[in-house]
Amino acid sequence: MDRVMRMSSEKGVVIFTKSSCCLCYAVQILFRDLRVQPTIHEIENDPDCREIEKALLRLGCSTSVPAVFVGGKLVGSTNEVMSLHLSGSLVPLIKPYQSLLY
Amino acid sequence: MNSTSTHFVPPRRVGIYEPLHQIGMWGESFKSNISNGNMNTPSHLIIPSHQKLDNNLSEDTSHGTAGTPHMFDQEASTSRHPDKIQRRLAQNREAARKSRLRKKAYVQQLETSRLKLIQLEQELDRARQQGFYVGNGIDTNSLGFSETMNPGIAAFEMEYGHWVEEQNRQICELRSVLHGHVSDVELRLLVETAMKHYFELFRMKSSAAKADVFFVMSGMWKTSAERFFLWIGGFRPSDLLKVLLPHFDIMTDQQILDVCNLRQSCQQAEDALSQGMEKLQHTLADCVAAGQLGEGSYIPQVNSAMERLEALVSFVNQADHLRHETLQQMYRILTTRQAARGLLALGEYFQRLRALSSSWATRHREPT
């Protein structure tokens, strides 16, 4: 889906979320702790919500939200983010986008 | 006289195995019991002070029961007013009768409770024999048993009992093997078996969470001390690292660095999930609280609330995923022998927690 491709290829860390999803919130907290300010696309109240979800699943995301993209490439959902982080591979991935502050 | 398998402590003077005898005794020795001061009556059996008859029950009472101020008046007037004596004796008999009835009701209550307790104990024994995992003493009984009505949970409890047995066996094997001499290949096999065993538990918990997420969230299958450390339905991944680390004597610089990074990322992931959980609790509370006053137990946003509860299942799965990954990373960083020692330490830690729960429960059973 065009919109999804466009939104996900934005620079930096992009996360598709739903405001009602608390795991999405958890993932955002994690990135905040890693000194990254991701671009958040909240799809809950979007008219194309269902389409976007389907597109995200088609792209290979295990659950539609949260869907994390870094530098235009799909990283995955909560599972994948956690696994990457514990194996030490997440930080190198987001290093270019880490804030120097705090 | 008292049943040793119960926590149930009857009042000292009441033999619950001989209620009728006691009631008879109660009536006859009522006066003398009061005067002897050995009546260990519960408060509702004590004669209400407005009857003012305690004073007349014994000639030599020394307790200050309510109504004492009238004592001297009565003593002075009884010699001159025999009908007053009669009236007082009648009132006395009436009070004694009421007291006997109250006592009877109380004893009947005790009897029923005792029977119920025996029933529960029999259920417990039966469940244990069938391989259900039953936590120590009275800690888990009432909550634990209502859950076994759920077949998914009943299956989990049975599987968990087997899981613990296998776990104990593996720990024994690790212990003996580490004290002796064993090939690296053999040791590696043991370590991988132990790891797979933990992963199997996470799989079991996932099914159980689908059956009843609250059961998993509350750690109902665990002993009380284990439950004290509960974090989203299991142990904290960061705690796991804390337990393991002191047991690794020699570590390379790379290992030290890797462990350090793992500790940090584990803590960050844990914090993120914890905050997500908090948000879930807040939003659920808001859902339940929403609406006008006076709606009683009707939940205006019940659908929304139910959706939140469904989300709990994902959280439990995520927490187990974190535990899985922590174990996996530790295995990657350590040598086979270090991993074996770590798994032994972890297994023994949980065994000790379970033993602590037993000690605690038994401590409360000792007669005071």
Tab-separated table of C-alpha atoms in Angstrom:
chain	number	residue	atom	x	y	z
A	1	MET	CA	0.000	0.000	0.000
A	2	ASP	CA	1.361	3.359	-1.071
A	3	ARG	CA	0.683	5.278	2.068
A	4	VAL	CA	2.346	2.681	4.226
A	5	MET	CA	5.393	2.578	1.936
A	6	ARG	CA	5.638	6.316	2.034
A	7	MET	CA	5.221	6.601	5.790
A	8	SER	CA	7.571	3.751	6.586
A	9	SER	CA	10.374	5.119	4.402
A	10	GLU	CA	10.557	8.316	6.370
A	11	LYS	CA	13.894	9.051	7.912
A	12	GLY	CA	14.797	7.604	11.249
A	13	VAL	CA	12.715	5.328	13.407
A	14	VAL	CA	9.053	5.031	12.411
A	15	ILE	CA	6.480	3.236	14.528
A	16	PHE	CA	2.877	2.476	13.598
A	17	THR	CA	0.758	2.352	16.736
A	18	LYS	CA	-2.756	2.327	18.079
A	19	SER	CA	-3.564	4.541	21.028
A	20	SER	CA	-5.378	1.684	22.762
A	21	CYS	CA	-2.396	-0.654	22.432
A	22	CYS	CA	-0.282	-0.753	25.562
A	23	LEU	CA	2.465	-2.852	23.991
A	24	CYS	CA	2.873	-0.015	21.483
A	25	TYR	CA	3.323	2.278	24.450
A	26	ALA	CA	5.940	-0.075	25.909
A	27	VAL	CA	7.919	-0.052	22.654
A	28	GLN	CA	7.820	3.734	22.564
A	29	ILE	CA	9.121	3.855	26.134
A	30	LEU	CA	11.995	1.596	25.141
A	31	PHE	CA	13.045	3.844	22.274
A	32	ARG	CA	12.761	6.851	24.505
A	33	ASP	CA	15.103	5.152	26.980
A	34	LEU	CA	17.509	4.584	24.100
A	35	ARG	CA	17.484	8.315	23.392
A	36	VAL	CA	15.582	7.990	20.125
A	37	GLN	CA	12.593	10.073	19.098
A	38	PRO	CA	10.627	7.907	16.723
A	39	THR	CA	7.998	9.208	14.298
A	40	ILE	CA	4.704	7.813	15.529
A	41	HIS	CA	1.831	7.072	13.155
A	42	GLU	CA	-1.293	6.400	15.131
A	43	ILE	CA	-3.645	4.512	12.888
A	44	GLU	CA	-6.584	3.922	15.235
A	45	ASN	CA	-8.607	6.888	14.085
A	46	ASP	CA	-7.327	6.787	10.530
A	47	PRO	CA	-10.056	6.072	7.944
A	48	ASP	CA	-7.732	3.560	6.273
A	49	CYS	CA	-6.929	1.800	9.553
A	50	ARG	CA	-7.879	-1.707	8.405
A	51	GLU	CA	-6.020	-1.338	5.116
A	52	ILE	CA	-2.907	-0.108	6.852
A	53	GLU	CA	-3.021	-3.040	9.269
A	54	LYS	CA	-3.347	-5.507	6.422
A	55	ALA	CA	-0.463	-3.873	4.584
A	56	LEU	CA	1.752	-4.051	7.643
A	57	LEU	CA	0.984	-7.732	8.087
A	58	ARG	CA	1.719	-8.362	4.415
A	59	LEU	CA	5.075	-6.651	4.793
A	60	GLY	CA	5.973	-9.307	7.311
A	61	CYS	CA	5.128	-7.792	10.671
A	62	SER	CA	4.089	-10.425	13.202
A	63	THR	CA	1.394	-8.206	14.673
A	64	SER	CA	0.022	-5.175	12.861
A	65	VAL	CA	0.937	-2.857	15.716
A	66	PRO	CA	3.433	-1.898	16.880
A	67	ALA	CA	5.268	-1.967	13.565
A	68	VAL	CA	8.799	-0.607	13.765
A	69	PHE	CA	10.782	0.610	10.734
A	70	VAL	CA	14.345	1.869	10.945
A	71	GLY	CA	15.762	3.699	7.948
A	72	GLY	CA	12.886	2.502	5.781
A	73	LYS	CA	13.411	-1.162	6.617
A	74	LEU	CA	11.002	-3.238	8.665
A	75	VAL	CA	12.416	-4.325	12.009
A	76	GLY	CA	9.266	-6.023	13.229
A	77	SER	CA	6.869	-5.965	16.146
A	78	THR	CA	7.435	-6.134	19.933
A	79	ASN	CA	8.944	-9.621	19.790
A	80	GLU	CA	11.532	-8.728	17.206
A	81	VAL	CA	12.461	-5.450	18.870
A	82	MET	CA	12.989	-7.174	22.231
A	83	SER	CA	15.047	-9.985	20.720
A	84	LEU	CA	17.235	-7.533	18.810
A	85	HIS	CA	17.773	-5.417	21.865
A	86	LEU	CA	18.773	-8.295	24.127
A	87	SER	CA	21.172	-9.627	21.552
A	88	GLY	CA	22.745	-6.190	21.396
A	89	SER	CA	21.827	-5.605	17.764
A	90	LEU	CA	19.233	-2.887	18.204
A	91	VAL	CA	21.518	-0.113	19.405
A	92	PRO	CA	23.892	-0.276	16.412
A	93	LEU	CA	20.823	-0.099	14.169
A	94	ILE	CA	19.455	3.074	15.726
A	95	LYS	CA	22.769	4.688	16.515
A	96	PRO	CA	22.494	7.284	13.729
A	97	TYR	CA	19.220	8.443	15.191
A	98	GLN	CA	20.161	8.579	18.845
A	99	SER	CA	19.957	12.003	20.394
A	100	LEU	CA	23.161	13.311	21.885
A	101	LEU	CA	21.225	14.978	24.641
A	102	TYR	CA	20.408	13.329	27.974
B	1	MET	CA	-8.429	-33.892	71.278
B	2	ASN	CA	-7.633	-31.382	68.601
B	3	SER	CA	-7.136	-32.543	65.051
B	4	THR	CA	-3.480	-32.040	64.253
B	5	SER	CA	-3.924	-31.563	60.548
B	6	THR	CA	-6.025	-28.470	60.833
B	7	HIS	CA	-5.296	-24.899	61.677
B	8	PHE	CA	-8.454	-24.886	63.568
B	9	VAL	CA	-8.147	-24.064	67.255
B	10	PRO	CA	-11.339	-24.554	69.169
B	11	PRO	CA	-11.892	-22.589	72.368
B	12	ARG	CA	-10.072	-24.337	75.113
B	13	ARG	CA	-12.914	-25.688	77.153
B	14	VAL	CA	-15.046	-26.877	74.290
B	15	GLY	CA	-14.456	-30.376	73.027
B	16	ILE	CA	-15.785	-30.171	69.518
B	17	TYR	CA	-15.961	-33.934	69.351
B	18	GLU	CA	-18.431	-34.014	72.231
B	19	PRO	CA	-20.788	-31.130	71.702
B	20	LEU	CA	-23.831	-32.572	73.466
B	21	HIS	CA	-21.871	-33.492	76.530
B	22	GLN	CA	-20.423	-30.037	76.647
B	23	ILE	CA	-23.792	-28.344	76.369
B	24	GLY	CA	-25.056	-30.430	79.260
B	25	MET	CA	-22.022	-29.532	81.263
B	26	TRP	CA	-22.399	-25.971	80.233
B	27	GLY	CA	-25.832	-25.771	81.802
B	28	GLU	CA	-24.967	-27.481	85.031
B	29	SER	CA	-21.648	-25.959	85.675
B	30	PHE	CA	-22.586	-22.570	84.359
B	31	LYS	CA	-22.486	-20.837	87.679
B	32	SER	CA	-19.364	-22.467	88.924
B	33	ASN	CA	-17.569	-21.833	85.652
B	34	ILE	CA	-18.263	-18.153	85.879
B	35	SER	CA	-17.100	-18.002	89.419
B	36	ASN	CA	-13.996	-20.031	88.720
B	37	GLY	CA	-13.151	-17.704	85.925
B	38	ASN	CA	-12.156	-20.510	83.617
B	39	MET	CA	-14.819	-19.872	81.039
B	40	ASN	CA	-13.133	-19.045	77.805
B	41	THR	CA	-16.285	-17.809	76.160
B	42	PRO	CA	-16.356	-15.867	72.960
B	43	SER	CA	-17.683	-12.397	73.466
B	44	HIS	CA	-21.162	-12.976	72.086
B	45	LEU	CA	-21.807	-15.570	74.743
B	46	ILE	CA	-21.046	-13.260	77.600
B	47	ILE	CA	-24.250	-12.244	79.296
B	48	PRO	CA	-25.189	-8.731	78.288
B	49	SER	CA	-24.608	-6.301	81.069
B	50	HIS	CA	-28.124	-4.889	81.034
B	51	GLN	CA	-29.390	-8.107	82.580
B	52	LYS	CA	-27.338	-7.233	85.627
B	53	LEU	CA	-27.395	-10.796	86.818
B	54	ASP	CA	-23.724	-11.626	86.642
B	55	ASN	CA	-23.509	-10.317	90.129
B	56	ASN	CA	-25.937	-12.851	91.440
B	57	LEU	CA	-24.396	-15.873	89.762
B	58	SER	CA	-21.862	-16.467	92.395
B	59	GLU	CA	-21.516	-15.367	95.884
B	60	ASP	CA	-17.814	-14.961	95.679
B	61	THR	CA	-17.287	-13.421	92.293
B	62	SER	CA	-14.397	-11.090	92.259
B	63	HIS	CA	-14.472	-10.013	88.570
B	64	GLY	CA	-15.910	-6.680	87.864
B	65	THR	CA	-18.645	-7.686	85.481
B	66	ALA	CA	-20.965	-5.004	84.263
B	67	GLY	CA	-23.591	-4.066	86.748
B	68	THR	CA	-21.400	-4.412	89.791
B	69	PRO	CA	-22.547	-1.149	91.305
B	70	HIS	CA	-25.847	-2.772	92.195
B	71	MET	CA	-24.260	-5.646	94.064
B	72	PHE	CA	-24.371	-4.186	97.491
B	73	ASP	CA	-27.926	-2.975	97.042
B	74	GLN	CA	-29.042	-6.483	96.135
B	75	GLU	CA	-27.215	-8.117	98.988
B	76	ALA	CA	-28.797	-5.702	101.407
B	77	SER	CA	-32.309	-6.143	100.075
B	78	THR	CA	-32.551	-9.929	99.462
B	79	SER	CA	-32.942	-10.796	103.123
B	80	ARG	CA	-35.988	-8.567	103.396
B	81	HIS	CA	-37.636	-9.343	99.990
B	82	PRO	CA	-37.949	-13.049	99.200
B	83	ASP	CA	-40.037	-12.364	96.061
B	84	LYS	CA	-37.152	-10.335	94.733
B	85	ILE	CA	-34.969	-13.373	95.183
B	86	GLN	CA	-37.452	-15.443	93.225
B	87	ARG	CA	-37.590	-12.917	90.432
B	88	ARG	CA	-33.882	-12.733	90.222
B	89	LEU	CA	-33.502	-16.471	90.173
B	90	ALA	CA	-36.012	-16.629	87.350
B	91	GLN	CA	-34.128	-14.028	85.406
B	92	ASN	CA	-30.995	-15.932	86.124
B	93	ARG	CA	-32.439	-19.131	84.711
B	94	GLU	CA	-33.614	-17.258	81.655
B	95	ALA	CA	-30.179	-15.789	81.072
B	96	ALA	CA	-28.580	-19.166	81.515
B	97	ARG	CA	-31.021	-20.681	79.040
B	98	LYS	CA	-30.282	-18.028	76.436
B	99	SER	CA	-26.622	-18.487	77.011
B	100	ARG	CA	-26.932	-22.206	76.428
B	101	LEU	CA	-28.764	-21.586	73.160
B	102	ARG	CA	-26.093	-19.210	71.952
B	103	LYS	CA	-23.440	-21.663	72.904
B	104	LYS	CA	-25.238	-24.404	71.017
B	105	ALA	CA	-25.446	-22.270	67.885
B	106	TYR	CA	-21.768	-21.453	68.105
B	107	VAL	CA	-20.759	-25.059	68.528
B	108	GLN	CA	-22.886	-26.032	65.558
B	109	GLN	CA	-21.032	-23.444	63.500
B	110	LEU	CA	-17.757	-24.956	64.621
B	111	GLU	CA	-18.957	-28.421	63.659
B	112	THR	CA	-19.890	-27.317	60.151
B	113	SER	CA	-16.575	-25.562	59.678
B	114	ARG	CA	-14.722	-28.618	60.862
B	115	LEU	CA	-16.532	-30.847	58.380
B	116	LYS	CA	-15.817	-28.401	55.579
B	117	LEU	CA	-12.159	-28.368	56.500
B	118	ILE	CA	-11.985	-32.156	56.426
B	119	GLN	CA	-13.621	-32.099	53.008
B	120	LEU	CA	-11.110	-29.585	51.667
B	121	GLU	CA	-8.215	-31.628	52.983
B	122	GLN	CA	-9.541	-34.709	51.256
B	123	GLU	CA	-9.808	-32.776	48.007
B	124	LEU	CA	-6.252	-31.629	48.417
B	125	ASP	CA	-5.010	-35.160	48.941
B	126	ARG	CA	-6.915	-36.418	45.970
B	127	ALA	CA	-5.550	-33.649	43.771
B	128	ARG	CA	-2.008	-34.335	44.893
B	129	GLN	CA	-2.378	-38.002	44.068
B	130	GLN	CA	-3.647	-37.154	40.630
B	131	GLY	CA	-0.543	-35.127	40.003
B	132	PHE	CA	-2.040	-31.685	40.322
B	133	TYR	CA	0.484	-29.255	41.622
B	134	VAL	CA	-0.790	-28.046	44.946
B	135	GLY	CA	0.977	-25.249	46.760
B	136	ASN	CA	1.834	-25.500	50.403
B	137	GLY	CA	-0.804	-25.438	53.079
B	138	ILE	CA	-3.691	-23.045	52.969
B	139	ASP	CA	-1.994	-20.480	50.784
B	140	THR	CA	-3.462	-21.548	47.508
B	141	ASN	CA	-6.459	-23.653	48.378
B	142	SER	CA	-9.541	-21.503	47.920
B	143	LEU	CA	-8.293	-19.656	44.856
B	144	GLY	CA	-6.463	-22.649	43.434
B	145	PHE	CA	-9.412	-24.964	43.409
B	146	SER	CA	-11.902	-22.710	41.740
B	147	GLU	CA	-9.482	-22.504	38.829
B	148	THR	CA	-9.317	-26.244	38.322
B	149	MET	CA	-12.837	-26.063	36.981
B	150	ASN	CA	-11.236	-24.637	33.826
B	151	PRO	CA	-9.949	-27.585	31.766
B	152	GLY	CA	-7.108	-25.539	30.274
B	153	ILE	CA	-5.937	-24.595	33.734
B	154	ALA	CA	-6.461	-28.100	35.122
B	155	ALA	CA	-4.282	-29.431	32.297
B	156	PHE	CA	-1.641	-26.816	33.041
B	157	GLU	CA	-1.544	-27.641	36.748
B	158	MET	CA	-1.097	-31.299	35.980
B	159	GLU	CA	1.652	-30.609	33.439
B	160	TYR	CA	3.343	-28.253	35.865
B	161	GLY	CA	3.511	-30.958	38.513
B	162	HIS	CA	5.368	-33.152	36.039
B	163	TRP	CA	7.501	-30.191	34.998
B	164	VAL	CA	8.710	-29.640	38.557
B	165	GLU	CA	9.519	-33.315	38.990
B	166	GLU	CA	11.565	-33.323	35.792
B	167	GLN	CA	13.197	-30.054	36.850
B	168	ASN	CA	14.285	-31.562	40.167
B	169	ARG	CA	15.664	-34.588	38.373
B	170	GLN	CA	17.665	-32.401	35.989
B	171	ILE	CA	19.047	-30.341	38.851
B	172	CYS	CA	20.224	-33.506	40.599
B	173	GLU	CA	21.898	-34.689	37.450
B	174	LEU	CA	23.629	-31.355	36.863
B	175	ARG	CA	24.838	-31.321	40.423
B	176	SER	CA	26.363	-34.791	40.319
B	177	VAL	CA	27.866	-34.266	36.881
B	178	LEU	CA	29.529	-30.981	37.801
B	179	HIS	CA	31.135	-32.541	40.856
B	180	GLY	CA	32.523	-35.369	38.818
B	181	HIS	CA	34.207	-35.554	35.481
B	182	VAL	CA	32.129	-35.179	32.343
B	183	SER	CA	32.848	-34.624	28.681
B	184	ASP	CA	31.996	-31.312	27.131
B	185	VAL	CA	29.643	-32.984	24.702
B	186	GLU	CA	27.709	-34.632	27.495
B	187	LEU	CA	27.593	-31.410	29.473
B	188	ARG	CA	26.398	-29.472	26.462
B	189	LEU	CA	23.579	-31.958	26.028
B	190	LEU	CA	22.515	-31.515	29.637
B	191	VAL	CA	22.584	-27.752	29.313
B	192	GLU	CA	20.494	-27.786	26.162
B	193	THR	CA	17.988	-30.140	27.756
B	194	ALA	CA	17.679	-27.805	30.726
B	195	MET	CA	17.188	-24.789	28.461
B	196	LYS	CA	14.537	-26.600	26.435
B	197	HIS	CA	12.814	-27.480	29.689
B	198	TYR	CA	12.403	-23.804	30.550
B	199	PHE	CA	11.197	-23.031	27.046
B	200	GLU	CA	8.651	-25.796	27.428
B	201	LEU	CA	7.321	-24.046	30.536
B	202	PHE	CA	6.855	-20.833	28.576
B	203	ARG	CA	4.899	-22.744	25.960
B	204	MET	CA	2.696	-24.264	28.648
B	205	LYS	CA	2.098	-20.852	30.171
B	206	SER	CA	1.076	-19.454	26.823
B	207	SER	CA	-1.711	-22.036	26.541
B	208	ALA	CA	-2.724	-21.433	30.132
B	209	ALA	CA	-2.868	-17.685	29.498
B	210	LYS	CA	-5.363	-18.265	26.707
B	211	ALA	CA	-7.454	-20.362	29.084
B	212	ASP	CA	-7.304	-17.896	31.977
B	213	VAL	CA	-4.915	-14.974	31.867
B	214	PHE	CA	-5.585	-13.981	35.479
B	215	PHE	CA	-4.455	-17.395	36.627
B	216	VAL	CA	-1.108	-16.852	34.918
B	217	MET	CA	-0.809	-13.188	35.926
B	218	SER	CA	-1.298	-14.089	39.584
B	219	GLY	CA	1.151	-16.985	39.471
B	220	MET	CA	-1.424	-19.249	41.057
B	221	TRP	CA	0.546	-22.429	40.412
B	222	LYS	CA	3.549	-21.114	42.296
B	223	THR	CA	4.363	-21.331	45.990
B	224	SER	CA	3.887	-18.241	48.110
B	225	ALA	CA	7.525	-17.139	48.227
B	226	GLU	CA	7.786	-17.467	44.446
B	227	ARG	CA	4.670	-15.367	44.047
B	228	PHE	CA	6.215	-12.643	46.177
B	229	PHE	CA	8.708	-11.998	43.382
B	230	LEU	CA	6.150	-12.185	40.611
B	231	TRP	CA	6.503	-9.923	37.606
B	232	ILE	CA	3.918	-10.318	34.846
B	233	GLY	CA	3.272	-13.970	35.543
B	234	GLY	CA	6.815	-15.147	36.275
B	235	PHE	CA	10.294	-14.292	37.446
B	236	ARG	CA	12.016	-11.038	36.534
B	237	PRO	CA	14.616	-11.513	33.816
B	238	SER	CA	16.903	-9.074	35.627
B	239	ASP	CA	16.573	-11.173	38.808
B	240	LEU	CA	17.661	-14.186	36.802
B	241	LEU	CA	20.904	-12.454	35.915
B	242	LYS	CA	21.430	-11.396	39.512
B	243	VAL	CA	21.078	-14.992	40.695
B	244	LEU	CA	23.434	-16.376	38.045
B	245	LEU	CA	26.287	-13.898	38.012
B	246	PRO	CA	28.017	-14.634	41.344
B	247	HIS	CA	28.630	-18.195	40.134
B	248	PHE	CA	30.861	-17.355	37.222
B	249	ASP	CA	34.374	-17.079	38.549
B	250	ILE	CA	36.558	-16.614	35.521
B	251	MET	CA	35.194	-14.513	32.716
B	252	THR	CA	36.992	-13.058	29.729
B	253	ASP	CA	36.863	-9.342	29.071
B	254	GLN	CA	34.495	-9.921	26.183
B	255	GLN	CA	32.216	-11.949	28.412
B	256	ILE	CA	32.203	-9.271	31.072
B	257	LEU	CA	31.307	-6.679	28.474
B	258	ASP	CA	28.582	-8.847	26.963
B	259	VAL	CA	27.073	-9.610	30.353
B	260	CYS	CA	27.117	-5.938	31.221
B	261	ASN	CA	25.291	-5.060	28.018
B	262	LEU	CA	22.817	-7.848	28.530
B	263	ARG	CA	22.023	-6.652	32.025
B	264	GLN	CA	21.391	-3.164	30.754
B	265	SER	CA	19.246	-4.125	27.777
B	266	CYS	CA	17.334	-6.626	29.888
B	267	GLN	CA	16.572	-3.935	32.452
B	268	GLN	CA	15.478	-1.499	29.754
B	269	ALA	CA	13.174	-4.039	28.137
B	270	GLU	CA	11.756	-4.931	31.548
B	271	ASP	CA	11.114	-1.295	32.392
B	272	ALA	CA	9.390	-0.717	29.074
B	273	LEU	CA	7.056	-3.673	29.645
B	274	SER	CA	6.409	-2.594	33.241
B	275	GLN	CA	5.337	0.828	32.082
B	276	GLY	CA	3.149	-0.686	29.424
B	277	MET	CA	1.500	-2.794	32.144
B	278	GLU	CA	0.925	0.270	34.275
B	279	LYS	CA	-0.749	2.001	31.376
B	280	LEU	CA	-2.931	-1.046	30.864
B	281	GLN	CA	-3.963	-0.962	34.510
B	282	HIS	CA	-4.760	2.738	34.360
B	283	THR	CA	-6.865	2.439	31.228
B	284	LEU	CA	-8.684	-0.591	32.601
B	285	ALA	CA	-9.400	1.262	35.832
B	286	ASP	CA	-10.741	4.193	33.805
B	287	CYS	CA	-12.963	1.842	31.824
B	288	VAL	CA	-14.400	0.268	34.924
B	289	ALA	CA	-14.871	3.586	36.718
B	290	ALA	CA	-16.493	5.365	33.781
B	291	GLY	CA	-20.139	6.316	33.803
B	292	GLN	CA	-22.639	7.947	36.126
B	293	LEU	CA	-23.055	7.339	39.815
B	294	GLY	CA	-25.647	4.817	40.789
B	295	GLU	CA	-25.173	2.373	37.925
B	296	GLY	CA	-24.258	-0.326	40.423
B	297	SER	CA	-22.218	-3.159	38.969
B	298	TYR	CA	-23.220	-2.384	35.397
B	299	ILE	CA	-20.152	-1.417	33.398
B	300	PRO	CA	-20.992	1.118	30.679
B	301	GLN	CA	-17.712	0.444	28.876
B	302	VAL	CA	-17.660	-3.297	29.395
B	303	ASN	CA	-16.576	-4.053	25.814
B	304	SER	CA	-13.645	-1.719	26.106
B	305	ALA	CA	-12.718	-3.284	29.430
B	306	MET	CA	-12.841	-6.776	27.950
B	307	GLU	CA	-10.513	-5.662	25.140
B	308	ARG	CA	-7.996	-4.491	27.735
B	309	LEU	CA	-8.126	-7.882	29.397
B	310	GLU	CA	-7.417	-9.560	26.052
B	311	ALA	CA	-4.322	-7.366	25.809
B	312	LEU	CA	-3.105	-8.913	29.054
B	313	VAL	CA	-2.497	-12.160	27.210
B	314	SER	CA	-0.037	-10.393	24.894
B	315	PHE	CA	1.770	-8.947	27.876
B	316	VAL	CA	2.185	-12.325	29.504
B	317	ASN	CA	3.544	-13.679	26.237
B	318	GLN	CA	5.930	-10.761	25.884
B	319	ALA	CA	7.206	-11.212	29.430
B	320	ASP	CA	7.871	-14.907	28.764
B	321	HIS	CA	9.536	-13.983	25.496
B	322	LEU	CA	11.843	-11.705	27.465
B	323	ARG	CA	12.666	-14.544	29.866
B	324	HIS	CA	13.318	-16.824	26.914
B	325	GLU	CA	15.651	-14.336	25.267
B	326	THR	CA	17.528	-13.638	28.485
B	327	LEU	CA	18.221	-17.333	28.955
B	328	GLN	CA	19.183	-17.652	25.306
B	329	GLN	CA	21.652	-14.775	25.482
B	330	MET	CA	23.237	-16.065	28.661
B	331	TYR	CA	23.763	-19.393	26.937
B	332	ARG	CA	25.405	-17.610	24.003
B	333	ILE	CA	27.780	-15.581	26.189
B	334	LEU	CA	28.880	-18.355	28.557
B	335	THR	CA	30.974	-21.455	28.107
B	336	THR	CA	29.217	-24.782	28.441
B	337	ARG	CA	30.522	-25.357	31.937
B	338	GLN	CA	29.580	-21.867	33.040
B	339	ALA	CA	26.110	-22.325	31.601
B	340	ALA	CA	25.753	-25.623	33.474
B	341	ARG	CA	26.722	-23.968	36.734
B	342	GLY	CA	24.344	-21.106	35.997
B	343	LEU	CA	21.429	-23.417	35.327
B	344	LEU	CA	22.188	-25.383	38.465
B	345	ALA	CA	22.262	-22.157	40.477
B	346	LEU	CA	18.983	-21.029	38.946
B	347	GLY	CA	17.274	-24.352	39.557
B	348	GLU	CA	18.458	-24.488	43.145
B	349	TYR	CA	17.314	-20.929	43.684
B	350	PHE	CA	13.744	-21.853	42.769
B	351	GLN	CA	13.961	-24.998	44.862
B	352	ARG	CA	14.994	-22.872	47.823
B	353	LEU	CA	12.112	-20.478	47.260
B	354	ARG	CA	9.704	-23.404	47.309
B	355	ALA	CA	11.338	-24.776	50.445
B	356	LEU	CA	11.044	-21.350	52.038
B	357	SER	CA	7.332	-21.312	51.292
B	358	SER	CA	6.954	-24.669	53.018
B	359	SER	CA	8.944	-23.565	56.039
B	360	TRP	CA	6.862	-20.451	56.324
B	361	ALA	CA	3.585	-22.317	56.101
B	362	THR	CA	4.645	-24.967	58.603
B	363	ARG	CA	5.867	-22.337	60.980
B	364	HIS	CA	2.313	-21.051	61.321
B	365	ARG	CA	1.005	-24.536	62.022
B	366	GLU	CA	2.959	-24.934	65.211
B	367	PRO	CA	0.721	-24.773	68.293
B	368	THR	CA	1.013	-21.436	70.040
